[in-house]
Amino acid sequence: MDRPAFSCSTSLEIFQSQLARMNPCQKQAVEAGGYVLISAGAGTGKTGVLTLHFASLVHHHGIRPDQIMAVTFTNKACQEMRGRLERLLAMPLKSFWIGTFHGLCLRILKNHPESIGRRPGFTILDTKDQSRLIGKILKDLGGKTHHSPSYVLNIISQWKQQEVLPGQVKHFHDPLVAMAYTRYQEELFEMNSLDFDDLLSSCLYLFSQNPEILALYQKQFRHILVDEYQDINAVQYKWLKFLAVQCEGLFCVGDEDQSIYGWRGADVQNMLRFQQDFPGSAVLRLEDNYRSTPHILSAASHLIAHNQSRYGKVLRTAQNYGEKVHIQGLWDTQEEALFVADCILKAKAQGRRLSEIAILMRTSAQSREFEERFLVCRIPYHIIGNINFYERQEIRDFLGYIRLVHNDCDNLAFERIINVPKRGLGSMSLEKIHTYAKLHGVSLEEGARLLSQEQKVSPQLVLFLSQVKKWRQQASALSPMNLALEILHSSGYQTALEAQGIEGQARLDNVKELVQAMEPFHSLEEFLEHVGLLLEIRSNPGEESVTLMTLHSAKGLEFDEVFLPGWEENLFPHSRCLEESGNKGLEEERRLAYVGITRARQKSTISFCWNRKTYHGTVSSSPSRFIQEIPGKDTIIHLSLDKKVKKEQAYLSKGTQGSQFSSSAKSSFYSNSGSESNLQSGFQAGQRVRHEVFGLATVIHQNGDQVKVRFDQSGEKILISRFLKNAVFLIATFLGMI
Ligand code: ATP
Ligand code: MG
């Protein structure tokens, strides 16, 4: 292939000026050859070094761009990388080998369909098609399983990720699922299709069975570059190794402290094993962070230091000024959204660009409260990795129930929910109802009722219709929220979502968020009107807007100002992770917190609510242990212990009168979170205690490591025992009496 035509002088100049900006360690990394792992903390320039390495191979070493493969994990990160490279090489790079693992595998497979038992033009099934297919298979198999299609697909996906072939499934408690897997693969073959997981496993199969094809790619990719290497899983690692054993250069960059995809099989051990697996490889470190202010960096470094399974590394800041991390307590989620919206409007008035502001959430369900507030305040926003709350499928489905109960003529709602969850009332049943309704000139629901009175219909339809009738009757007695709760349980929708694994849980969280959002409304009509209004307010495409996304999708990105809401026990760290994976889960959550804080260039604001509304009612929540792991010297704390009343630094109240802490004495006093000498594990009712961050309180009772206390200035809270100290002892120490 001819050398691609690109404007060499300009691109070379851009490259050289960027290279000149690099510090000596970064320069050494850019020019490193052979097998190289750059293991370095957040914001140290890893992605920058990787892209410069790519450009250096082209500009300095005569490698053609098509001889380099650059891999990353998400489409968003891939876009960013391609963008940076296009600027450095001053040429479009669409046709080169820059992509995600799945994207690159697909491209390779398209060149050799026959070798994996497919014909040219094979297709990739989307989730809906997969669900339909497995649903049909389960039905064909006799329908003797109570598992939902999503559950079965989830199990199959796990088998594929572990490279378990259909014939190799052993000891699975339900043999029907194993049989469904075999049939599913057979059907995929018949349909000339693959599913998403097949992309990697089929490519592995292709390479292992066809040495001559593997050799082609080994020859083609003289250099392989991998970003976010800490999140590589076993199959991706194997795939990479096939290609990398022969290459001239393997250049991987990563940070073990940012490994956040354990739940998808990512294994940080792959990163730690690099030198063993690639003999003669070099491990380089970068220690200067160019992204964040010293306080942001120090806060993040102290937080992550609480993790045991890490090597630990030096992270210096290249800046010497900047704001502290703001920590803001708020009464509830509504006030949290109000607070964030206010901050954004103020920042905007001071000249901050909205595109430089992000809200990074632990769960996507958190977005609802922010979206509603932003819509009302006219703050343009966009969501990465998901769609707007009220447009999500599960929200539209559930709103379908509310709409139908409210209005029996809402045919669209009827159509939407008649088979959600699956009731065996598919397109045939619906068609019959349609015809019947049309014939009698009535709504679909009425048509279905008439039909069921006149003919024998599916018992499931009879049940559904009687449920709808019951809900409608209940609507006058129950509050909209309680009615929604009743619908969620009795419709079977909750059970169906629960059976869908991690993704189903996230969907259920969204629906629960919707249910609790109904609390202030007195009627279904009022609530539906509210939703209708929200849906009408839209921001103009292309307008500067704030970014909303989950912490998981924020990897590798950076913003001037970042808001980190919902730092409360149970939400963050998420109780599900702790229940399922114990300390391992906690450490992964802490890495997520580290990723969050380190996304900010100039300002990072962490917030938590003292009360979180759930559909069980408002529950008192306690601040995340992660907040308490950040040293006081790096933070400014604002506590709003009462609704709408902000009582800053409330801990300087009763009990410390006479001892006026200066702000510096206070910060060194509180920042000493490493000193555990005066921490106490057992507390008596009535005992006066001081919380590291939140001040003085009286113990009500203790349950394990949770202590219920009453703050002097506010209500009762549950806090973690290890962050409470005996107040008398502490004050005496501080005053130099002991
Ligand atoms: P993450 O761990 O979050 O993926 P990273 O290590 O990949 O971060 P980059 O995104 O490459 O870091 O760089 C972080 C920021 O620091 C970017 O804004 C980049 O432009 C800037 N930066 C990197 N190196 C330098 C340097 N030598 N001089 C000035 N700025 C730099
Ligand atoms: Mg990066």
Short mmCIF file of N, CA, C and O and ligand atoms in Angstrom, two decimals, residues 47 227-228 556, ligand 2:
data_model
loop_
_atom_site.label_atom_id
_atom_site.label_comp_id
_atom_site.label_asym_id
_atom_site.label_seq_id
_atom_site.Cartn_x
_atom_site.Cartn_y
_atom_site.Cartn_z
N THR A 47 -3.18 8.44 27.93
CA THR A 47 -3.82 8.42 26.61
C THR A 47 -3.07 9.35 25.66
O THR A 47 -2.89 9.04 24.48
N ASP A 227 -5.34 1.09 25.23
CA ASP A 227 -5.63 2.06 26.29
C ASP A 227 -6.50 1.37 27.34
O ASP A 227 -7.17 0.39 27.05
N GLU A 228 -6.48 1.90 28.57
CA GLU A 228 -7.32 1.37 29.68
C GLU A 228 -7.08 -0.13 29.86
O GLU A 228 -8.02 -0.91 30.05
N GLY A 556 -11.53 7.80 31.53
CA GLY A 556 -10.71 8.41 30.46
C GLY A 556 -11.11 9.83 30.11
O GLY A 556 -10.38 10.52 29.42
MG MG B 2 -6.69 7.96 29.58
#
